[in-house]
Amino acid sequence: MANTVFQKPHALCDVPLHYCPGCTHGIIHRLVAEAIDALGIEGRTVGVASVGCSVFTYNYFECDMVQAAHGRAPAVATGLKRAEPNNIIFTYQGDGDLAAIGTAETVHSAARGENITIIFVNNAIYGMTGGQMAPTTLPGQVTQTTPYGRDPQYAGLPVKICEMLSQVDGATYLERVAVDSVAHINQAKRAIEKAFRNQVEGKGFSLVEVLSTCPTNWGKEPAAAMEWLRENMIPYYPLGVYKDKYADEKGGSK
Amino acid sequence: MSEKVLMKGNEALAEAAIAAGCRHYLGYPITPQTEVAAYMAKRMPKIGGTFLQAESEIAAINMVIGVSSAGKRAMTSSSSPGIALKSEGLSYLAGCDLPALVVNVQRGGPGLGGIQPSQSDYFLATRAGGHGDFHMIVLAPATVQEMADFAIKGFELADKYRMVTMILADGVLGQMMEPVSLDFGEIKQFDKPWAAVGTNGGRRHNIVNSLCLEPTQLEQWNIDRYKRYEQVMANEQRAEEYMTDDADVICVAYGATARVTKNAIAMARAKGIKAGLIRPITLWPFPKKIVGAAAKKAKAFVSVEMSMGQMIEDVELSIRCSRPVLLCNRSGGMIPTPEEVLAKIEEASKMGGAD
Amino acid sequence: MAKISFREDRCKGCGLCTTVCPKKIVQLSRDRINSKGYHPAECIDESACIGCFSCGTICPDCVITIEREAAK
């Protein structure tokens, strides 16, 4: 008898994803779906899609979905959660959405301790609009709107969301992970599942920042993009748990 | 007759919204609508509801989107500058075909303007609630009782047509106290099979969404939505007619200015001028049928507004410019006096003539 | 003994799977093109597959399914 040890999770729709070859959104989608499967919550989960490359996530998850305006996903999620507190509500947002136009919604949903799960995909660039500077674009990084490299004297410095939110008392769990290697993907899987489990257990606001690639707008082959992430993003955005209110509990932080 | 209680307009509206089954109020403080929020903050915790003070008007309307997406009756209230901030959310509500009740207790503008009563968001409410092709149902109360009644009606219309209902009030109605009956009879509720409340494993996922990159399909969505708007225009036009039967001069005024205008009409009649009032209750759809029909008998119209002249365009459109329409207006928080309205009625009575 | 299968029409030929296989038996086909126009990933020596599913883990498009013989 053969056992299937790896396959598409049920919560991920059986449709082709529209992402570019090698785009890591697909990996992160799968990790989210695996968490939903593992916790058996598909029937009571509602996802909130944001604006950016991941806008079509509403077509990719088997659970009910709502598409939010740019940056407003945490506010929409707040409404969904307050309306149906037993439902599991997650948002899936990119860096432009969450860390630029939606900064207020991000900070204040954390401050309120909303019992929601936020998946924050940081690939240091605006993908959908064709590769402009993001709030998380690294110093010196070339984008369409920083053609000579991001000059911190002129365009400022990146926003570090996990570090920033770690100072917000209302937040429960903040972890930064990456999807550049199998080991890191497995860690990301644990973090995402934990961010959902926290909500199931009523523990409050959980956000997982996932360092991700954008091969197309970075102008790199998929494997080279992974390497670039490893060599440039991880040093600037160190991986790890930035906050875990329940770290001392059994099943808390690693 | 049911018992009446003395209430402020803003509070009567809030209590009626609760009677309508609204258990989610999401708002942000701004004068002169603060009583709505304060009342909800007191009441909601006692009835298992949610009062949430958001971090901004934008967040508040998006929380409304979340609650409404889950199929629950949700409302927010604000005043002119805050409503402008909600425009994005109003457009998304329309694009997602979500119902909601949005209250605009208007104040003078533009910019930060003032905090005194105004009707200068008429265009915002009836023409340009946000980007894209869409309409909101706009109700204009003129009494504290109507502030309450229109909250009930507003939720019903919103659910029935899957649209935003905006109650367009002003600082006068919000702050004014009058006796009000809170007996609303049976409250209509509507099935919402489209709501994002979890599949429970029993159906395909629901998607609440306004994005459509396929132009032919997006056009079809707009066409379908406008078919619903046509039904609203056909079924829901409302206006109060006051002494219009024999009127040579018809004033058109809504909300607080309609109250002033009634005084002016009494003064005109005492002087022998046959004046009457059409008070639009629905500003969108504008009561074109009623105003248009009035042009068959009346010689001239006066649009009475607390704005630089916005509703006057709908009056002219309704009568196809077949009669002169004068503007009697104040702005910036000033309210027209009965004497000012009377002067315009007198001027109008000397104009026009039978066909 | 592991069985690896590819849903070839979903493969975008990004090649990430080929970078993580410890046995170096996953590669992009040199001579075949799938319905999307990409050179799809394939396993060149299934007998060497240890069923670690590293390839599946890094695949963004859920192309890969892995089965393993159940323990007696």
XYZ file of C-alpha atoms in Angstrom:
681
model
C 0.000 0.000 0.000
C 1.316 3.395 -0.937
C 0.632 6.396 1.274
C 0.485 9.840 -0.216
C 2.990 11.829 1.805
C 2.840 15.048 -0.137
C 0.065 16.551 -2.265
C -2.048 19.645 -2.790
C -3.904 20.488 0.428
C -7.698 20.391 0.265
C -8.165 24.067 1.202
C -6.230 25.120 -1.898
C -8.478 25.196 -4.963
C -7.515 22.862 -7.779
C -6.853 25.649 -10.273
C -3.702 26.994 -11.928
C -2.252 29.979 -10.057
C -1.720 33.108 -12.149
C 1.647 33.934 -10.580
C 4.875 34.199 -12.571
C 7.143 31.116 -12.728
C 9.045 30.753 -9.465
C 6.962 33.297 -7.567
C 6.811 32.158 -3.970
C 3.215 33.270 -3.429
C 2.276 29.738 -4.488
C 4.362 28.221 -1.703
C 2.835 30.538 0.882
C -0.682 29.837 -0.410
C -0.006 26.147 0.064
C 1.266 26.684 3.610
C -1.876 28.625 4.501
C -4.055 25.885 3.026
C -2.075 23.226 4.879
C -2.675 25.075 8.157
C -6.403 25.258 7.413
C -6.427 21.523 6.636
C -4.395 20.641 9.722
C -6.770 22.520 12.019
C -9.904 21.278 10.233
C -11.327 24.795 9.961
C -12.051 25.192 6.242
C -15.818 25.336 6.716
C -15.645 28.234 9.148
C -12.729 30.154 7.696
C -13.133 33.393 5.759
C -10.112 34.870 4.001
C -9.581 38.480 3.045
C -7.705 39.143 -0.179
C -5.820 42.397 -0.547
C -4.722 44.500 -3.506
C -1.577 43.540 -5.347
C -0.403 40.359 -7.044
C -2.243 38.302 -4.447
C -5.611 39.920 -5.150
C -6.805 36.721 -6.826
C -6.311 34.679 -3.668
C -10.088 34.769 -3.513
C -10.060 32.262 -6.355
C -7.445 30.045 -4.739
C -8.862 29.082 -1.350
C -11.829 26.777 -0.892
C -13.095 28.815 2.067
C -15.324 31.891 1.713
C -13.391 34.975 0.623
C -13.787 38.748 0.665
C -11.718 41.095 -1.475
C -10.692 44.265 0.375
C -9.597 47.694 -0.808
C -5.871 48.454 -0.841
C -4.550 48.307 2.718
C -7.937 47.815 4.371
C -7.900 44.051 4.819
C -7.376 44.163 8.627
C -10.379 46.487 8.988
C -12.523 44.206 6.819
C -11.241 41.234 8.826
C -12.179 43.061 12.021
C -15.735 43.437 10.765
C -15.925 39.783 9.683
C -14.588 38.607 13.054
C -16.833 40.873 15.118
C -19.829 39.707 13.092
C -19.014 35.994 13.488
C -16.557 35.531 16.377
C -16.462 31.757 15.919
C -15.263 32.054 12.363
C -11.553 32.011 11.585
C -10.553 35.140 9.698
C -7.270 35.643 7.918
C -5.862 38.313 5.656
C -3.242 37.756 2.978
C -1.400 40.988 2.227
C 1.684 42.166 0.434
C 4.177 44.778 1.581
C 2.677 47.710 -0.290
C -0.766 46.848 0.997
C 0.154 46.177 4.619
C 3.198 48.343 5.262
C 2.408 51.460 3.186
C -1.216 52.314 2.459
C -2.557 50.025 5.186
C -0.154 50.873 8.006
C -2.866 52.381 10.192
C -5.161 49.372 9.780
C -2.242 47.042 10.549
C -1.107 48.842 13.690
C -4.578 49.406 15.095
C -5.906 45.919 14.470
C -2.836 44.759 16.422
C -3.438 47.369 19.130
C -7.021 46.187 19.541
C -5.741 42.654 19.807
C -8.157 41.529 17.115
C -8.313 37.760 17.167
C -7.309 37.429 13.508
C -4.423 35.983 11.521
C -2.409 38.097 9.110
C -0.129 36.601 6.483
C 2.225 39.368 5.415
C 4.198 38.660 2.262
C 7.288 40.860 2.048
C 9.105 40.744 -1.267
C 10.515 44.263 -1.090
C 8.739 45.491 -4.220
C 5.353 46.288 -5.752
C 4.762 43.328 -8.033
C 1.339 43.878 -9.612
C 2.020 47.421 -10.780
C 5.317 46.465 -12.356
C 8.084 46.734 -9.786
C 8.015 50.056 -7.953
C 9.662 50.856 -4.613
C 7.884 49.296 -1.649
C 8.069 50.444 1.972
C 10.274 47.387 2.451
C 12.577 47.970 -0.544
C 16.169 47.672 0.659
C 18.633 50.583 0.601
C 20.327 50.582 -2.775
C 17.747 48.274 -4.337
C 16.884 49.168 -7.909
C 13.195 49.375 -8.731
C 11.175 51.136 -11.404
C 10.807 54.198 -9.138
C 14.291 53.993 -7.654
C 16.161 53.473 -10.919
C 19.472 54.493 -9.329
C 18.898 52.371 -6.240
C 16.904 53.371 -3.154
C 18.753 56.327 -1.656
C 17.925 56.471 2.072
C 18.786 60.185 2.138
C 16.103 60.809 -0.440
C 13.593 57.941 -0.248
C 13.985 56.976 3.392
C 14.577 53.616 4.954
C 12.553 50.399 4.969
C 9.794 49.697 7.478
C 10.412 46.667 9.669
C 6.920 45.495 10.502
C 7.677 42.734 13.021
C 10.057 44.960 14.972
C 7.542 47.805 14.924
C 4.555 45.705 15.967
C 6.564 44.049 18.727
C 6.162 47.367 20.580
C 2.367 47.202 20.272
C 0.985 45.747 23.489
C -2.124 44.338 21.830
C -0.236 41.988 19.507
C 0.001 38.327 20.529
C 2.328 36.608 18.099
C 4.761 37.973 15.537
C 7.215 35.879 13.604
C 9.324 36.521 10.526
C 10.048 33.556 8.287
C 11.323 33.012 4.751
C 10.588 30.601 1.921
C 13.992 30.499 0.267
C 14.881 26.934 1.314
C 13.161 23.730 2.330
C 14.239 24.216 5.952
C 12.907 27.773 6.020
C 9.679 26.710 4.315
C 9.155 24.082 6.989
C 9.688 26.730 9.664
C 7.253 29.042 7.833
C 4.711 26.210 7.830
C 4.992 25.864 11.607
C 4.672 29.627 12.117
C 1.609 29.947 9.868
C -0.108 27.005 11.498
C 0.610 28.511 14.897
C -0.812 31.879 13.795
C -4.060 30.100 12.890
C -4.057 27.920 15.989
C -3.702 31.022 18.159
C -6.927 32.331 16.673
C -8.732 29.036 17.145
C -7.665 29.190 20.803
C -8.760 32.815 21.107
C -5.288 34.122 21.810
C -5.497 37.259 19.702
C -3.601 39.042 16.977
C -1.067 36.926 15.088
C 1.028 38.074 12.152
C 3.549 36.061 10.182
C 5.851 38.036 7.915
C 7.069 35.867 5.072
C 10.153 37.011 3.168
C 9.354 36.208 -0.413
C 10.746 36.684 -3.905
C 9.636 38.491 -7.028
C 11.788 36.976 -9.772
C 10.096 38.967 -12.536
C 10.447 42.435 -11.049
C 13.795 41.697 -9.429
C 14.986 40.618 -12.878
C 16.340 37.316 -11.642
C 15.935 33.608 -12.361
C 13.782 31.948 -9.670
C 16.736 30.156 -8.050
C 18.884 33.299 -8.181
C 16.025 35.236 -6.588
C 16.014 32.786 -3.687
C 19.723 33.401 -3.290
C 19.233 37.176 -3.406
C 16.584 36.884 -0.680
C 18.990 34.862 1.443
C 21.943 37.181 0.972
C 20.184 40.557 1.093
C 16.792 40.380 2.750
C 17.472 38.032 5.652
C 20.394 40.109 6.991
C 18.197 43.239 6.894
C 15.062 41.468 8.116
C 16.299 38.877 10.621
C 14.150 35.766 10.944
C 12.663 34.732 14.239
C 9.900 35.221 16.786
C 9.473 38.900 17.614
C 6.694 38.454 20.092
C 4.890 35.515 21.637
C 2.628 36.365 24.546
C 2.097 32.699 25.304
C 5.727 31.617 24.864
C 5.885 30.078 28.321
C 2.864 27.901 27.702
C 3.212 24.369 26.457
C 3.088 24.592 22.696
C 4.281 28.194 22.823
C 7.333 29.473 21.088
C 9.966 27.017 19.991
C -51.011 55.471 19.486
C -47.797 54.197 20.942
C -46.067 56.070 23.711
C -43.708 58.825 22.683
C -40.399 59.747 24.222
C -38.413 62.962 23.934
C -35.148 62.283 22.113
C -32.415 63.954 20.122
C -32.490 63.155 16.414
C -29.123 61.420 16.511
C -30.206 59.237 19.439
C -33.577 58.357 17.919
C -31.786 57.256 14.771
C -29.400 55.093 16.782
C -32.177 53.455 18.791
C -34.143 52.746 15.617
C -31.101 51.146 14.006
C -30.925 48.784 16.970
C -34.630 48.056 16.562
C -33.888 47.219 12.923
C -31.570 44.479 14.120
C -28.304 46.324 13.690
C -25.802 44.976 16.223
C -22.659 46.424 14.678
C -21.837 50.101 14.755
C -18.398 51.097 13.541
C -17.488 54.759 13.672
C -15.059 57.531 14.340
C -15.750 60.754 16.256
C -16.690 63.893 14.365
C -18.982 66.812 15.173
C -21.986 67.050 14.784
C -22.850 63.322 14.758
C -21.091 62.294 17.946
C -24.341 61.480 19.773
C -24.921 58.526 17.447
C -21.602 56.984 18.454
C -21.998 57.849 22.132
C -25.482 56.325 22.196
C -24.269 53.152 20.482
C -21.313 52.918 22.870
C -23.786 52.869 25.755
C -26.372 50.545 24.225
C -24.444 47.934 22.225
C -22.598 46.273 25.128
C -25.922 45.809 26.928
C -27.569 43.953 24.044
C -24.644 41.803 22.929
C -23.807 44.111 20.062
C -20.574 45.633 18.876
C -19.635 49.264 19.149
C -16.181 49.874 17.786
C -14.340 53.166 17.602
C -12.098 52.712 14.595
C -8.743 54.377 13.971
C -10.167 56.356 11.071
C -13.265 56.884 8.971
C -11.642 54.704 6.351
C -11.166 51.834 8.778
C -14.723 52.276 10.069
C -16.339 51.911 6.646
C -14.129 48.904 5.897
C -15.243 47.297 9.146
C -18.793 47.902 7.911
C -17.781 46.067 4.732
C -16.575 43.151 6.857
C -19.758 42.929 8.919
C -21.957 43.332 5.861
C -19.947 40.670 4.005
C -20.899 38.336 6.829
C -24.559 39.118 6.147
C -25.188 41.237 9.232
C -26.769 44.685 9.384
C -23.987 47.208 9.868
C -23.896 50.962 10.105
C -21.564 53.877 10.450
C -22.185 57.567 10.863
C -20.090 60.608 10.244
C -20.187 64.175 9.061
C -19.141 65.687 5.756
C -15.295 65.529 5.891
C -15.533 62.046 7.377
C -17.966 60.910 4.698
C -15.490 62.083 2.070
C -12.940 59.742 3.650
C -15.452 56.918 3.439
C -15.896 57.408 -0.314
C -13.532 54.577 -1.152
C -15.513 52.214 1.050
C -18.830 53.411 -0.377
C -17.586 52.539 -3.848
C -16.422 49.086 -2.713
C -19.767 48.472 -0.999
C -21.456 49.287 -4.306
C -19.000 47.194 -6.311
C -19.543 44.221 -3.996
C -23.333 44.772 -3.891
C -23.234 44.988 -0.106
C -25.982 46.627 1.934
C -25.131 49.116 4.682
C -26.566 52.133 6.460
C -24.389 55.236 6.356
C -25.487 58.392 8.147
C -24.161 61.788 7.105
C -24.990 64.551 9.576
C -23.802 67.303 7.272
C -21.715 70.289 8.250
C -20.440 73.236 6.234
C -17.536 72.857 3.833
C -15.423 72.559 1.767
C -12.284 71.482 3.596
C -12.557 71.435 7.340
C -15.314 74.026 6.922
C -17.402 74.515 10.024
C -19.517 72.466 12.382
C -22.841 74.201 11.781
C -25.690 72.632 9.760
C -25.365 72.377 6.023
C -26.771 70.598 2.990
C -23.698 70.936 0.850
C -23.105 67.185 0.457
C -26.086 66.831 -1.865
C -23.846 66.212 -4.854
C -21.653 63.840 -2.846
C -24.673 61.821 -1.779
C -26.632 61.796 -5.030
C -23.918 62.087 -7.669
C -20.461 61.226 -6.478
C -20.351 58.980 -3.451
C -17.114 57.531 -4.778
C -15.360 56.378 -7.930
C -17.146 54.384 -10.579
C -20.714 53.999 -11.815
C -22.973 53.582 -8.815
C -25.747 55.071 -6.747
C -26.762 55.058 -3.123
C -30.311 55.356 -1.870
C -30.412 58.723 -0.112
C -33.079 59.484 2.496
C -33.615 62.979 3.879
C -35.398 63.152 7.228
C -37.015 66.401 8.377
C -38.152 65.396 11.851
C -36.768 63.394 14.746
C -39.453 60.793 14.021
C -38.129 60.487 10.486
C -34.565 60.176 11.756
C -35.825 57.035 13.503
C -38.202 55.778 10.808
C -35.606 56.162 8.052
C -33.096 54.056 9.948
C -35.630 51.206 9.767
C -36.537 51.969 6.162
C -32.894 52.490 5.273
C -31.855 49.009 6.382
C -34.833 47.459 4.587
C -34.069 49.211 1.315
C -30.359 48.455 1.628
C -30.980 44.730 2.096
C -33.720 44.587 -0.523
C -31.647 46.176 -3.280
C -28.166 45.261 -1.946
C -27.190 48.920 -1.874
C -25.911 51.498 0.570
C -28.611 53.667 2.077
C -27.333 57.055 3.145
C -29.368 59.100 5.586
C -28.569 62.681 4.697
C -29.298 64.736 7.779
C -27.808 67.911 9.158
C -26.736 69.313 12.501
C -30.197 70.756 13.172
C -31.949 67.380 12.937
C -29.170 65.597 14.778
C -29.231 67.865 17.806
C -32.930 68.756 17.880
C -35.239 67.110 20.462
C -38.791 66.057 19.595
C -41.239 63.442 20.840
C -40.750 60.226 18.931
C -42.493 56.861 18.787
C -40.161 53.900 18.790
C -42.848 51.389 17.840
C -41.813 50.307 14.361
C -44.021 47.261 13.909
C -42.626 44.264 12.099
C -39.032 44.551 10.907
C -38.371 42.941 7.535
C -35.307 40.711 7.289
C -33.763 39.309 4.119
C -31.965 36.079 3.214
C -28.310 36.577 2.298
C -27.126 33.410 0.580
C -24.163 35.361 -0.824
C -22.648 36.115 2.596
C -19.097 35.084 3.492
C -19.874 33.249 6.705
C -18.035 29.992 6.120
C -18.974 27.209 3.723
C -19.536 24.785 6.590
C -18.453 22.192 4.050
C -21.838 22.387 2.395
C -21.391 24.569 -0.676
C -18.840 26.167 -3.006
C -17.113 29.178 -1.516
C -18.804 32.549 -1.612
C -16.645 35.393 -2.877
C -17.460 39.000 -2.031
C -15.562 40.953 -4.625
C -15.587 44.005 -6.880
C -12.607 43.147 -9.094
C -13.211 42.132 -12.689
C -10.464 42.428 -15.269
C -12.638 41.144 -18.108
C -14.204 44.292 -19.645
C -17.252 42.588 -21.133
C -18.052 41.002 -17.785
C -17.440 44.190 -15.815
C -19.752 46.036 -18.173
C -22.371 43.349 -17.631
C -22.036 43.726 -13.857
C -22.647 47.459 -14.258
C -25.637 46.877 -16.529
C -27.137 44.391 -14.078
C -26.583 46.800 -11.191
C -28.264 49.630 -13.096
C -31.261 47.398 -13.778
C -31.662 47.217 -10.015
C -31.285 50.996 -9.810
C -34.102 51.329 -12.356
C -36.336 49.317 -10.047
C -35.405 51.629 -7.193
C -36.215 54.667 -9.345
C -39.541 53.134 -10.342
C -40.591 51.979 -6.868
C -39.007 54.141 -4.235
C -39.404 57.827 -5.135
C -40.895 59.583 -2.115
C -41.848 63.177 -1.366
C -44.198 65.038 0.917
C -46.518 67.487 -0.827
C -47.702 70.446 1.209
C -50.304 72.863 -0.156
C -49.341 72.084 -3.733
C -52.856 71.530 -5.119
C -53.468 75.147 -6.083
C -49.896 76.432 -5.833
C -48.483 78.893 -8.365
C -45.093 78.826 -6.694
C -43.652 75.536 -5.554
C -40.767 75.471 -3.154
C -38.591 72.393 -3.144
C -36.732 71.819 0.105
C -35.587 68.836 2.148
C -34.586 68.280 5.744
C -34.293 71.277 8.051
C -34.870 73.818 5.267
C -38.259 72.226 4.556
C -39.324 73.160 8.093
C -38.321 76.779 7.520
C -40.035 76.781 4.140
C -43.370 75.679 5.617
C -43.336 78.833 7.768
C -42.580 80.933 4.709
C -45.471 79.319 2.821
C -47.878 80.271 5.614
C -46.580 83.855 5.402
C -46.963 83.880 1.597
C -50.495 82.518 1.781
C -51.369 85.270 4.290
C -50.243 87.737 1.622
C -52.413 86.023 -0.980
C -49.624 84.182 -2.822
C -50.493 80.556 -3.565
C -47.301 78.824 -2.502
C -46.674 75.158 -1.772
C -43.878 72.796 -0.902
C -42.571 69.564 -2.312
C -40.265 67.989 0.237
C -38.148 65.241 -1.326
C -37.811 62.344 1.112
C -35.694 60.322 -1.282
C -32.941 62.501 -2.747
C -31.790 59.530 -4.808
C -33.963 58.543 -6.461
C -35.085 62.173 -6.720
C -38.906 62.381 -6.817
C -38.866 63.407 -10.464
C -42.374 62.159 -11.116
C -43.889 64.330 -8.392
C -41.833 67.432 -9.157
C -42.335 66.948 -12.893
C -46.095 66.639 -12.501
C -46.191 69.830 -10.420
C -44.777 71.809 -13.349
C -48.038 71.223 -15.205
C -49.805 73.660 -12.852
C -47.185 75.766 -11.097
C -45.676 78.873 -12.678
C -42.326 78.915 -10.930
C -40.187 76.956 -8.504
C -37.868 77.886 -5.671
C -35.131 75.522 -4.564
C -34.385 76.193 -0.905
C -31.027 74.844 0.185
C -28.222 75.192 2.695
C -25.657 74.998 -0.100
C -24.513 77.133 -3.006
C -27.136 75.482 -5.199
C -26.943 71.746 -5.724
C -30.446 70.248 -5.558
C -31.634 72.997 -7.908
C -30.136 70.977 -10.769
C -32.440 68.046 -10.003
C -35.428 70.389 -9.803
C -34.570 71.817 -13.233
C -34.010 68.338 -14.679
C -37.292 67.056 -13.230
C -39.297 69.826 -14.912
C -37.057 69.810 -18.008
C -36.418 73.543 -17.380
C -40.028 74.263 -18.392
C -40.460 76.807 -15.572
C -38.145 79.296 -13.915
C -36.376 77.891 -10.865
C -35.019 80.372 -8.339
C -32.422 79.559 -5.742
C -32.939 80.528 -2.119
C -29.843 79.540 -0.273
C -27.461 80.088 2.597
C -24.236 78.221 3.192
C -21.346 77.887 5.588
C -23.638 76.791 8.409
C -26.248 79.534 7.957
C -29.927 78.560 7.788
C -32.294 80.519 5.490
C -34.858 82.512 7.459
C -38.591 82.311 6.629
C -38.341 85.961 5.527
C -35.599 85.127 3.045
C -37.647 82.261 1.635
C -40.743 84.488 1.496
C -38.818 87.099 -0.497
C -37.908 84.462 -3.101
C -41.494 83.190 -3.217
C -42.667 86.743 -3.890
C -40.065 87.163 -6.605
C -41.063 83.835 -8.161
C -44.768 84.707 -8.065
C -44.080 87.591 -10.452
C -42.298 85.329 -12.914
C -43.432 82.766 -15.394
C -46.985 82.363 -16.468
C -49.486 79.883 -17.706
C -48.642 77.946 -20.868
C 10.454 3.086 -2.215
C 8.785 6.346 -3.215
C 6.653 7.246 -6.162
C 6.876 10.785 -7.491
C 4.385 12.169 -9.966
C 4.188 15.494 -11.736
C 1.081 17.317 -12.814
C 2.892 18.444 -15.848
C 0.322 20.872 -17.258
C 0.614 22.959 -14.066
C 4.429 23.212 -14.213
C 5.848 26.632 -15.102
C 9.393 25.353 -15.469
C 10.747 27.597 -12.723
C 13.254 24.916 -11.786
C 13.153 25.483 -8.026
C 12.505 21.772 -7.461
C 15.718 20.927 -9.266
C 17.771 22.977 -6.794
C 16.666 21.131 -3.667
C 16.657 17.439 -4.599
C 19.294 15.705 -2.432
C 19.628 12.963 -5.050
C 19.804 15.349 -8.002
C 17.203 13.327 -9.869
C 14.703 16.122 -10.563
C 15.397 18.214 -13.620
C 13.624 20.191 -16.297
C 12.896 18.182 -19.381
C 15.200 19.173 -22.208
C 13.101 17.850 -25.057
C 9.479 18.135 -23.937
C 7.255 21.209 -23.720
C 3.970 21.262 -21.765
C 0.685 22.873 -22.702
C 1.817 26.173 -21.150
C 4.944 26.163 -23.302
C 7.386 25.423 -20.498
C 9.941 22.665 -20.149
C 8.314 20.742 -17.299
C 10.073 19.175 -14.334
C 10.594 15.413 -14.366
C 12.318 12.694 -12.377
C 15.135 11.018 -14.219
C 15.592 8.082 -11.854
C 12.551 7.226 -9.782
C 14.293 4.277 -8.181
C 16.642 6.714 -6.458
C 13.829 8.845 -4.957
C 13.825 8.742 -1.169
C 10.444 10.464 -0.838
C 11.784 13.450 1.122
C 9.366 15.732 -0.783
C 11.800 18.647 -0.793
C 10.826 19.202 -4.426
C 7.138 19.340 -3.546
C 7.843 21.633 -0.604
C 9.471 24.303 -2.724
C 7.201 23.949 -5.764
C 4.998 27.090 -5.969
C 2.395 25.373 -8.138
C 1.555 22.118 -6.378
C 2.804 20.160 -9.360
C 4.310 17.295 -7.368
C 2.687 14.427 -5.474
C 4.769 11.907 -3.525
C 3.694 8.480 -2.364
C 5.671 6.192 -0.121
C 5.305 2.492 0.572
C 3.523 2.155 3.903
C 5.472 0.469 6.696
C 4.295 -3.056 7.365
